[in-house]
PDB file of C-alpha atoms in Angstrom:
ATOM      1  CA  UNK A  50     187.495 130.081  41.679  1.00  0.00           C
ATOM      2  CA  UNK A  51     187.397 132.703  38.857  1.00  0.00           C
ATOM      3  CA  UNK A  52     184.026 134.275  40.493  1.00  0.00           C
ATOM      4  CA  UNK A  53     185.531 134.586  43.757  1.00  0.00           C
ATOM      5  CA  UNK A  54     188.365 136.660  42.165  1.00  0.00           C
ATOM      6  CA  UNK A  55     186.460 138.667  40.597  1.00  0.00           C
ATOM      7  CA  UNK A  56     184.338 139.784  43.219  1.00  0.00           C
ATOM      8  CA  UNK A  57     187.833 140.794  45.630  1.00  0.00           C
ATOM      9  CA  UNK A  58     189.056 142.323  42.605  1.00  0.00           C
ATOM     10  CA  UNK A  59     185.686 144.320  42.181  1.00  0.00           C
ATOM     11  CA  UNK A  60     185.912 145.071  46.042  1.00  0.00           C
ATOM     12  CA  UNK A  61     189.187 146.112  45.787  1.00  0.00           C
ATOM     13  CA  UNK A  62     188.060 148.769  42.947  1.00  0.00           C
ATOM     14  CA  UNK A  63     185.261 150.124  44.902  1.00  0.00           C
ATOM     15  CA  UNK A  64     187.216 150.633  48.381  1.00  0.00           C
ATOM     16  CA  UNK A  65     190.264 152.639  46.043  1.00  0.00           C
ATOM     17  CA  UNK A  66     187.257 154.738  44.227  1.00  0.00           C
ATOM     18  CA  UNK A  67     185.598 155.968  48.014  1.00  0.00           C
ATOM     19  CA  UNK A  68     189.468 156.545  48.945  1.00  0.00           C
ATOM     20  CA  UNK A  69     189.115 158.866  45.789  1.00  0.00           C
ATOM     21  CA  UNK A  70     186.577 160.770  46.677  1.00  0.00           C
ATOM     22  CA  UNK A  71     187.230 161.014  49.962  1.00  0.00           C
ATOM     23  CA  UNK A  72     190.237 162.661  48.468  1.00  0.00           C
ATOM     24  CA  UNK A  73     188.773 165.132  46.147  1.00  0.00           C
ATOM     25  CA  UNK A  74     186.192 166.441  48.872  1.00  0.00           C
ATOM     26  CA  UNK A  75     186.609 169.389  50.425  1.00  0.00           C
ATOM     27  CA  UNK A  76     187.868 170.478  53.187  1.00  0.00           C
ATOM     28  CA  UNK A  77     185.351 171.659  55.388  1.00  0.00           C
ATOM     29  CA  UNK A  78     186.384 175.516  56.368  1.00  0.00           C
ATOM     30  CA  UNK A  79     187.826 176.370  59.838  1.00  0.00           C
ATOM     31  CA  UNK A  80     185.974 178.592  61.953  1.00  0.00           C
ATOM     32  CA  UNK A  81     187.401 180.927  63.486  1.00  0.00           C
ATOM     33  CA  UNK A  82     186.581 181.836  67.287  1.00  0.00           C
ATOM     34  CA  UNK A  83     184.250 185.094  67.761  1.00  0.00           C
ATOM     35  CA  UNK A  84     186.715 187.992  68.642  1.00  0.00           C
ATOM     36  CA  UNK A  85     186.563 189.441  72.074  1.00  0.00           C
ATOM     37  CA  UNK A  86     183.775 191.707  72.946  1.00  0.00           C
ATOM     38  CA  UNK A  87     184.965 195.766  73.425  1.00  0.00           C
ATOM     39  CA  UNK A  88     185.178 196.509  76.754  1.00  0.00           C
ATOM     40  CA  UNK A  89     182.399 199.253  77.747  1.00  0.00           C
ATOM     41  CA  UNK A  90     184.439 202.303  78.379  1.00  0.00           C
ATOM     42  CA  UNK A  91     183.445 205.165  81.132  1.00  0.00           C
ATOM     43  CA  UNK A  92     185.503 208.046  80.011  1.00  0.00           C
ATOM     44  CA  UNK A  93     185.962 212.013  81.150  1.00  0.00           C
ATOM     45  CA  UNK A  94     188.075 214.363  82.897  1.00  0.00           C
ATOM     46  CA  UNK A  95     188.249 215.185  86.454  1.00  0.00           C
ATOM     47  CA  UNK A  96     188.951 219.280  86.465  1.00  0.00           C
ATOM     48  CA  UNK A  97     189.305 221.472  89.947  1.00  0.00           C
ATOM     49  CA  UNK A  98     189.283 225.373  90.027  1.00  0.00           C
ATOM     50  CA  UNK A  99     192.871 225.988  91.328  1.00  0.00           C
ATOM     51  CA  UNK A 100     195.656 227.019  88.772  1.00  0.00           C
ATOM     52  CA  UNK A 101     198.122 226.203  91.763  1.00  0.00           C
ATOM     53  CA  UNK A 102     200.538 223.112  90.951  1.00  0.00           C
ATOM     54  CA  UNK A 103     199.595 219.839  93.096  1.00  0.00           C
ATOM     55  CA  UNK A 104     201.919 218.636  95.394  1.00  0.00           C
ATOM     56  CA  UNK A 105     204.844 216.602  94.135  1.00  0.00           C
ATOM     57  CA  UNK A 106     203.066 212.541  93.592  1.00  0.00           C
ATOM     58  CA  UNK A 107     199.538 214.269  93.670  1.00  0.00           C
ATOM     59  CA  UNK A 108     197.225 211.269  91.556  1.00  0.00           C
ATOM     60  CA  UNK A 109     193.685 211.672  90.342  1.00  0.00           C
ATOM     61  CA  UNK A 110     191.558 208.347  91.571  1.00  0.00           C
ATOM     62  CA  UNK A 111     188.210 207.364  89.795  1.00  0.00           C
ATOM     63  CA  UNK A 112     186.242 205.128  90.059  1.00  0.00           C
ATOM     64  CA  UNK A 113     183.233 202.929  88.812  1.00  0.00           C
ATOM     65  CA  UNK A 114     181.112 201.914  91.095  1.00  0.00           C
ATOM     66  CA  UNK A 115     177.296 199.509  91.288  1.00  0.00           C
ATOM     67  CA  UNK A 116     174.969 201.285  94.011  1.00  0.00           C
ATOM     68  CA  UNK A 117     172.375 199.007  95.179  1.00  0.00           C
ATOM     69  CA  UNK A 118     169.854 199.120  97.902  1.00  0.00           C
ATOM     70  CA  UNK A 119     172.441 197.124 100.574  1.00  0.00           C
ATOM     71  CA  UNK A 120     175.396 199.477  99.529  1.00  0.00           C
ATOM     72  CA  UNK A 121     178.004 200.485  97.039  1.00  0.00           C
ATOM     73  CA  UNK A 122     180.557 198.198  95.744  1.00  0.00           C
ATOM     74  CA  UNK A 123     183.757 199.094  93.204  1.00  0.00           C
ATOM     75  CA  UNK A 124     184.241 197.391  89.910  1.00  0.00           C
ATOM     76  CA  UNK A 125     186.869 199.187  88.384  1.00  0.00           C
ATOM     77  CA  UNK A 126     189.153 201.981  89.358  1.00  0.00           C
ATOM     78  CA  UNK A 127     191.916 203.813  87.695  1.00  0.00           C
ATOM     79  CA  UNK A 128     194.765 207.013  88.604  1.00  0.00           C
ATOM     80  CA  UNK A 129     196.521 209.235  86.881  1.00  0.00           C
ATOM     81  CA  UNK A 130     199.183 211.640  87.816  1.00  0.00           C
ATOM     82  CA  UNK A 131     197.588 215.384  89.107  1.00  0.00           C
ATOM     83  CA  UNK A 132     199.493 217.715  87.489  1.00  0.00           C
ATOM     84  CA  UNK A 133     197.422 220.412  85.855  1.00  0.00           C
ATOM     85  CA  UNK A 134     193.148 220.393  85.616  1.00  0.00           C
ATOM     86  CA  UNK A 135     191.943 218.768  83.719  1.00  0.00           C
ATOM     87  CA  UNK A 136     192.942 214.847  84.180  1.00  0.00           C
ATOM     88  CA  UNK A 137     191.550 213.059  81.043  1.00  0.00           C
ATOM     89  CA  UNK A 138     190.857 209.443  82.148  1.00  0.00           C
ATOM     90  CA  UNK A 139     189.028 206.115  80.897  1.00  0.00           C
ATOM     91  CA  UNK A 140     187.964 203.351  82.774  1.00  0.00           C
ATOM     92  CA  UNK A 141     187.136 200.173  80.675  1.00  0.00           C
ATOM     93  CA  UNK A 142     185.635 196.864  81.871  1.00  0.00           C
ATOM     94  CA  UNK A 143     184.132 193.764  80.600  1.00  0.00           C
ATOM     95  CA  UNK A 144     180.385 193.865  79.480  1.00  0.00           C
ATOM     96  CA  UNK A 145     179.284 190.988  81.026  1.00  0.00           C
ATOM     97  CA  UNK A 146     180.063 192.748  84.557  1.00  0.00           C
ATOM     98  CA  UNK A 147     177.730 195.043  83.675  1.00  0.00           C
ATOM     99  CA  UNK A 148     174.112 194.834  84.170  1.00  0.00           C
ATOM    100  CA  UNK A 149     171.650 197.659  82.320  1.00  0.00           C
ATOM    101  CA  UNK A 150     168.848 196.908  85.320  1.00  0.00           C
ATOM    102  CA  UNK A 151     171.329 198.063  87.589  1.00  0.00           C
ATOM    103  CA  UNK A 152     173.071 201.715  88.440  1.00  0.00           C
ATOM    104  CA  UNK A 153     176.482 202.536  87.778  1.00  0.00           C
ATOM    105  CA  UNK A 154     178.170 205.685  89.145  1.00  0.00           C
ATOM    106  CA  UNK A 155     181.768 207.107  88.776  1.00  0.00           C
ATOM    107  CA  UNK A 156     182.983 208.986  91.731  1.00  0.00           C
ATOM    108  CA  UNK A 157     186.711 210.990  92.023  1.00  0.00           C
ATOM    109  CA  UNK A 158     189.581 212.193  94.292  1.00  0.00           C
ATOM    110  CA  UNK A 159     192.833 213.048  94.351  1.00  0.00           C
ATOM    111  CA  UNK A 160     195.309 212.026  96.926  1.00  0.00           C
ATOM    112  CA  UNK A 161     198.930 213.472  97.669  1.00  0.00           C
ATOM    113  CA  UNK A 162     202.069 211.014  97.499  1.00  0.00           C
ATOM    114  CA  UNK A 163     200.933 209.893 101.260  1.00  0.00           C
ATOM    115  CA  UNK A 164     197.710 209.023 100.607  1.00  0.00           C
ATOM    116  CA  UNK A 165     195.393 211.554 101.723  1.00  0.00           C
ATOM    117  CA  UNK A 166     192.518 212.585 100.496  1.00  0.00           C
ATOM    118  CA  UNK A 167     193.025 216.550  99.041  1.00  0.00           C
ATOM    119  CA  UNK A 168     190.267 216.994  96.602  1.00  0.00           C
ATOM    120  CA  UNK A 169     186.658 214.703  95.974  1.00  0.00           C
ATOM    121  CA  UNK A 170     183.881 214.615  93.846  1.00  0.00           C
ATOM    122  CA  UNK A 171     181.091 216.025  96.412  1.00  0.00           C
ATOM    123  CA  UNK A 172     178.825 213.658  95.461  1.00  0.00           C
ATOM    124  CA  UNK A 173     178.818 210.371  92.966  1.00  0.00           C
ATOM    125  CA  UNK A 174     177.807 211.587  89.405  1.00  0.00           C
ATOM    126  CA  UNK A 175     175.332 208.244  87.431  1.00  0.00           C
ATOM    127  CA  UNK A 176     176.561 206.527  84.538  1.00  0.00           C
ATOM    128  CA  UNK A 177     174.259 203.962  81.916  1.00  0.00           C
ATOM    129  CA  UNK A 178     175.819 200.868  81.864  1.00  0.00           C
ATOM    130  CA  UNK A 179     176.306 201.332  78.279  1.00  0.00           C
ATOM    131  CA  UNK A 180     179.173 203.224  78.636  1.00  0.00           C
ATOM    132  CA  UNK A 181     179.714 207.295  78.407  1.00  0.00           C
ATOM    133  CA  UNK A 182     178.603 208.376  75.132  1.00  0.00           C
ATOM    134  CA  UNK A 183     179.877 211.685  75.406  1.00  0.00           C
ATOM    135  CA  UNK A 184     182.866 212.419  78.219  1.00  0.00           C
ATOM    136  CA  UNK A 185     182.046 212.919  82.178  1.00  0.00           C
ATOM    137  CA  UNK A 186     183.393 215.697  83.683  1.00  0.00           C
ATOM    138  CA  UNK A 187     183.955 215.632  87.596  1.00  0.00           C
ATOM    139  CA  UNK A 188     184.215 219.133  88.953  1.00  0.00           C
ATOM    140  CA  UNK A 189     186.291 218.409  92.538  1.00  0.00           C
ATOM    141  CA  UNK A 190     186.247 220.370  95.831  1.00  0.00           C
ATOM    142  CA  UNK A 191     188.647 220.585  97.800  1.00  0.00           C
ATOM    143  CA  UNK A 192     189.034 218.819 100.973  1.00  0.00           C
ATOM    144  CA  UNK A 193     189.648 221.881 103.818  1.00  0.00           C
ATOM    145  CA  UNK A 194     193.132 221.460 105.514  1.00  0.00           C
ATOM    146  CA  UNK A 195     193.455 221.337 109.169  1.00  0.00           C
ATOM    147  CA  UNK A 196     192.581 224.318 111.278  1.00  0.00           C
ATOM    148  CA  UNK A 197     195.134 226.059 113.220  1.00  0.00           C
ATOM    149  CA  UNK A 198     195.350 224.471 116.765  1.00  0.00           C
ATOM    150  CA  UNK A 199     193.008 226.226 119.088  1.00  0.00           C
ATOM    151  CA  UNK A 200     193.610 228.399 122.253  1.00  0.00           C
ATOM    152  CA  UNK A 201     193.189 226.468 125.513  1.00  0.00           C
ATOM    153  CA  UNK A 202     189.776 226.924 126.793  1.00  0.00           C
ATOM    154  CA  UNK A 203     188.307 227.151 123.088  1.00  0.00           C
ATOM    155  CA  UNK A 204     186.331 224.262 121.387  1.00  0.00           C
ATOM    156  CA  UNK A 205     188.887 221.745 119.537  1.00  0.00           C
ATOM    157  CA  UNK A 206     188.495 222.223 115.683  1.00  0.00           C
ATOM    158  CA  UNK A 207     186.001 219.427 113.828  1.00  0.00           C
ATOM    159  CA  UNK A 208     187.801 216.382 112.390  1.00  0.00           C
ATOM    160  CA  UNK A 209     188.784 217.141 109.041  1.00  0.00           C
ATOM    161  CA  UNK A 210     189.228 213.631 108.228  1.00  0.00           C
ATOM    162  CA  UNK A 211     185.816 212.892 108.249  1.00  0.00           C
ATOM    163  CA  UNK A 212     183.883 214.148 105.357  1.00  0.00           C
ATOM    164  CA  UNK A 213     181.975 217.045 105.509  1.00  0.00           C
ATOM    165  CA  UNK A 214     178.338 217.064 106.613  1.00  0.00           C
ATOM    166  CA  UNK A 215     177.519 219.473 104.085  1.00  0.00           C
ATOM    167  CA  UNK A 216     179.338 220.768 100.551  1.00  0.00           C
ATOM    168  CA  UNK A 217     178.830 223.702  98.942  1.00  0.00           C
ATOM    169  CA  UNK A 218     180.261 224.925  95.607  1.00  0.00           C
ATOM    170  CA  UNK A 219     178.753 227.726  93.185  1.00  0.00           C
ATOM    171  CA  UNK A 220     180.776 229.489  90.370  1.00  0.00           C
ATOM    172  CA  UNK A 221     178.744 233.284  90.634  1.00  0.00           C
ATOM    173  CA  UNK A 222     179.970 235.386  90.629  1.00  0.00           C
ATOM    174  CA  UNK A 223     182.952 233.414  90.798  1.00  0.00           C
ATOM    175  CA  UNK A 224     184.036 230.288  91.816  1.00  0.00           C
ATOM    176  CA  UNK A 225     183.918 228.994  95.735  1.00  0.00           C
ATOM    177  CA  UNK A 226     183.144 226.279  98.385  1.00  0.00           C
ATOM    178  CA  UNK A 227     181.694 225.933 101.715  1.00  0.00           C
ATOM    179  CA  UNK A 228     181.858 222.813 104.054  1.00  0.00           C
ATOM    180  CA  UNK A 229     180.395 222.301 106.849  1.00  0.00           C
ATOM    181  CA  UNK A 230     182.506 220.128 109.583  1.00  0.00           C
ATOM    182  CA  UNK A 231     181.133 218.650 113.023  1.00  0.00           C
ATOM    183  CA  UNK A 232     177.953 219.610 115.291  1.00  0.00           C
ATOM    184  CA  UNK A 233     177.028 221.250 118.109  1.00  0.00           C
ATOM    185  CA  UNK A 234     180.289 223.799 120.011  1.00  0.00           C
ATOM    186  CA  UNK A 235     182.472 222.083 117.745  1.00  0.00           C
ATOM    187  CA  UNK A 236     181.128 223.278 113.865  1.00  0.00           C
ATOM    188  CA  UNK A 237     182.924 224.926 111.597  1.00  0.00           C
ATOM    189  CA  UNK A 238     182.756 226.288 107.899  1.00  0.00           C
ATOM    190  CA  UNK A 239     185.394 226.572 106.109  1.00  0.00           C
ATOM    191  CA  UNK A 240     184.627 228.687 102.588  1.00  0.00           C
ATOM    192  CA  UNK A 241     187.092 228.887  99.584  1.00  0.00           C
ATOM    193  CA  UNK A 242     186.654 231.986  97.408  1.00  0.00           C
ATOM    194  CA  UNK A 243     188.283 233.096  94.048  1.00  0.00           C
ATOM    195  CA  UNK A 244     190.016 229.724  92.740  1.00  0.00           C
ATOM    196  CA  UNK A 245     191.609 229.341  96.544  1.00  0.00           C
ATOM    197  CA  UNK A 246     192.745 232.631  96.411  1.00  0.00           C
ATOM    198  CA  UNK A 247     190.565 233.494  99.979  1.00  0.00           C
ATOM    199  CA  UNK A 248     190.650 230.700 102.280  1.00  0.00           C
ATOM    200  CA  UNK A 249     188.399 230.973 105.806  1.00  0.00           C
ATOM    201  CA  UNK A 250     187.814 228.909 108.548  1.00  0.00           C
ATOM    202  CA  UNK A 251     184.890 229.751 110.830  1.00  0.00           C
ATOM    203  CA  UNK A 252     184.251 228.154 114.392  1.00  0.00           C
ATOM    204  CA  UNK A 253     181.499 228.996 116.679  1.00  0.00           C
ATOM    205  CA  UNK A 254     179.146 228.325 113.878  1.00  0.00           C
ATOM    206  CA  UNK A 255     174.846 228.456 115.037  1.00  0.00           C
ATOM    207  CA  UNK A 256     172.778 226.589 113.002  1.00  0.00           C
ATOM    208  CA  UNK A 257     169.072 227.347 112.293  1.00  0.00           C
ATOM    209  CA  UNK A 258     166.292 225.324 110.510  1.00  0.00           C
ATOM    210  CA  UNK A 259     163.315 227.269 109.227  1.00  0.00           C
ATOM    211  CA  UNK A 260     159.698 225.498 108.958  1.00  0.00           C
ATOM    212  CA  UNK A 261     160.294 225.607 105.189  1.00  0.00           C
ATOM    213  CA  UNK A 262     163.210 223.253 105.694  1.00  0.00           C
ATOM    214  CA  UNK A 263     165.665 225.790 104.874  1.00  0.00           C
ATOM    215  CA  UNK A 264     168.808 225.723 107.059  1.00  0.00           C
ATOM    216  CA  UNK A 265     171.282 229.039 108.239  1.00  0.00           C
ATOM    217  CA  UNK A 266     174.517 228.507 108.855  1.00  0.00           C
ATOM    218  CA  UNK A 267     175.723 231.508 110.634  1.00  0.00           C
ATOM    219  CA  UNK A 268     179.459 232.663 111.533  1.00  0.00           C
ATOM    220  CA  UNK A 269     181.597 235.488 112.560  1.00  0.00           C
ATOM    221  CA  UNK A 270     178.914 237.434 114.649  1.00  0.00           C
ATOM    222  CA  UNK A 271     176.881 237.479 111.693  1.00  0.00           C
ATOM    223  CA  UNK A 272     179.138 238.527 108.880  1.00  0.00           C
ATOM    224  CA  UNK A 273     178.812 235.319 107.633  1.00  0.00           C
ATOM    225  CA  UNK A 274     175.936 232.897 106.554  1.00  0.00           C
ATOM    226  CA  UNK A 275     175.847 229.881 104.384  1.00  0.00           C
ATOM    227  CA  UNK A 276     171.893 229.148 103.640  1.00  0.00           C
ATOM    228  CA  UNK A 277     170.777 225.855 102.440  1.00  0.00           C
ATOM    229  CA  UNK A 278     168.077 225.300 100.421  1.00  0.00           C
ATOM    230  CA  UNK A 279     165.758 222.264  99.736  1.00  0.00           C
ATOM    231  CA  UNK A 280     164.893 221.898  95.431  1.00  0.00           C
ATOM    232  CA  UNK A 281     166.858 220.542  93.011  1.00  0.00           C
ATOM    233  CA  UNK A 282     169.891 222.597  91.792  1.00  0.00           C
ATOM    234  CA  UNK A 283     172.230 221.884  88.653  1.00  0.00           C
ATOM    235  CA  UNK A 284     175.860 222.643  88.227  1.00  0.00           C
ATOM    236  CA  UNK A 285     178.317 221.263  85.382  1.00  0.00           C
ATOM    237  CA  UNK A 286     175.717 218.624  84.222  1.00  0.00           C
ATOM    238  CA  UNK A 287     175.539 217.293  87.930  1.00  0.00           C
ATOM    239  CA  UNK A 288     172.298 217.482  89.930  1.00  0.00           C
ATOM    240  CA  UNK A 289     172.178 218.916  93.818  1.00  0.00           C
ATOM    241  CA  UNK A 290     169.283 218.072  96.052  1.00  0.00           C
ATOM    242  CA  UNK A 291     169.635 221.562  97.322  1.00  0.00           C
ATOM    243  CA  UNK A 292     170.663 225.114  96.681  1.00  0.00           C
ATOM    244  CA  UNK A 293     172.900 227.268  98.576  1.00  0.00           C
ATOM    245  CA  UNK A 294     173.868 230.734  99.425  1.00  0.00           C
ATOM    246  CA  UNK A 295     177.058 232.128 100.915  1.00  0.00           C
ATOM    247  CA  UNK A 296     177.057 235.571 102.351  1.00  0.00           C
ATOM    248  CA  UNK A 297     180.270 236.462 103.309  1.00  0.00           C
ATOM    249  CA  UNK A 298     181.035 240.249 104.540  1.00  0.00           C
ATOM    250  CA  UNK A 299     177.876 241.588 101.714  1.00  0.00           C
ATOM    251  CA  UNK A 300     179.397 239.516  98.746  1.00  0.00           C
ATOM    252  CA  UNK A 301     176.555 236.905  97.737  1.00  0.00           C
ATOM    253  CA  UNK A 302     177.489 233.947  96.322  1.00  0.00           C
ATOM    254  CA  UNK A 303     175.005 231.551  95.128  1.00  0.00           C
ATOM    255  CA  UNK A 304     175.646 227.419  93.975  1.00  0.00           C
ATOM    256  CA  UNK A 305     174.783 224.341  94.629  1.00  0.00           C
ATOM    257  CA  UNK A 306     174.840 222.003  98.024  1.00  0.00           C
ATOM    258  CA  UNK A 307     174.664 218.263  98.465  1.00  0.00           C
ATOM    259  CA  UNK A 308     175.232 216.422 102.570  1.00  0.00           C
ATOM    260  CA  UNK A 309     172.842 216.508 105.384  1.00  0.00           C
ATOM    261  CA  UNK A 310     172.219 220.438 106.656  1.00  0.00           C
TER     262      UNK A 310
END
């Protein structure tokens, strides 16, 4: 009877020592969850000749977009009030959206408080899917207003709500745009000279195409000629797929083009 005791009293001491230690040990650190990755961040300024104030609600739209062979699709988009050039902006989105096999572009406008389209990026500018390392700036045209309403009898004016076929934009000697709007009776360039301060609108325009691909543009009897060139042509960090030269009255201007001539 004495054994038996002392074995349940020797069980009992062995059990209470393992409670013990169990008690001493310790406590196994908590880990903490991995913080949040940064988001990759596209950042720049969107900037436009003009010193002229926007209209009242003017907002500055950009966006990020992935250009694959079956189209272009928007990831991320942000606006900021148009005020004054330049618009500082930063677009910032989730890494795992991103794919470094794949291209990225940003591309820019800026609409007034209805919604319309008064300024644009003339043509996408590429990003790395890393992220801007140092900040994009997006050099706008603007979009030409609508002509005056023609005489009867006279070819109606192009659409301006379509974009143009072709953009032009050069800063020597000083800064200006051409755009080329429909086809056929109903083209028309419309040219921006001296940070807006000369605004034209041609109709009647002929168009030529040389065997070297070049193609003339010609208005106003003559007096003036907007000639596109195939080669590549830089501007502001962004690269044109052609060069272009606008003649207007004997002023030459010489820039950049990007569209179909």
């Amino acid at each position: 009877m004495r054994s038996g005791t002392d074995r349940g009293i020797r069980a009992w001491i062995a059990a209470w020592g393992l409670l013990a230690l169990a008690a001493c040990a310790p406590v196994p650190p908590r880990i903490a969850p991995p913080p949040p990755a940064a988001p990759v961040v596209f950042a720049g300024s969107v900037l436009w000749r003009e010193h002229g104030a926007m209209p009242p609600g003017a907002r500055a739209v950009v966006t990020l977009v992935r250009q694959t062979d079956s189209g272009v699709s928007e990831l991320a988009h942000v606006n900021e009030p148009a005020r004054a050039s330049p618009v500082g902006f930063a677009i910032g989105i989730a890494a795992a959206a991103l794919n470094g096999s794949e291209h990225y572009a940003l591309q820019a406008r800026i609409e007034d408080a209805h919604g319309n389209v008064i300024w644009r990026l003339p043509q996408r500018v590429a990003v790395s899917a890393a992220g801007t390392a140092t900040p994009s700036a997006l050099l706008l045209v603007r979009v030409a207003p609508a002509a005056a309403v023609a005489r009867p009898g006279t070819p109606a004016p192009a659409a301006v709500n379509a974009p143009p076929l072709v953009s032009a934009l050069g800063m020597k000697p000083s800064g200006w745009n051409a755009f080329i709007y429909g086809e056929g009776r109903v083209r028309r360039l419309d040219t921006v000279i001296g940070d807006g301060q000369v605004r034209r609108s041609y109709t009647a325009v002929s168009r030529q195409r040389l065997r070297s691909a070049v193609v003339i543009f010609t208005a106003n009897h003559g007096w003036v000629r907007l000639t596109v060139s195939p080669g590549g042509c830089s501007l502001g960090g962004e690269h044109y797929a052609w060069s272009a030269m606008l003649e207007v009255t004997g002023a030459t201007f010489r820039g950049c083009a990007s569209g179909i001539p």
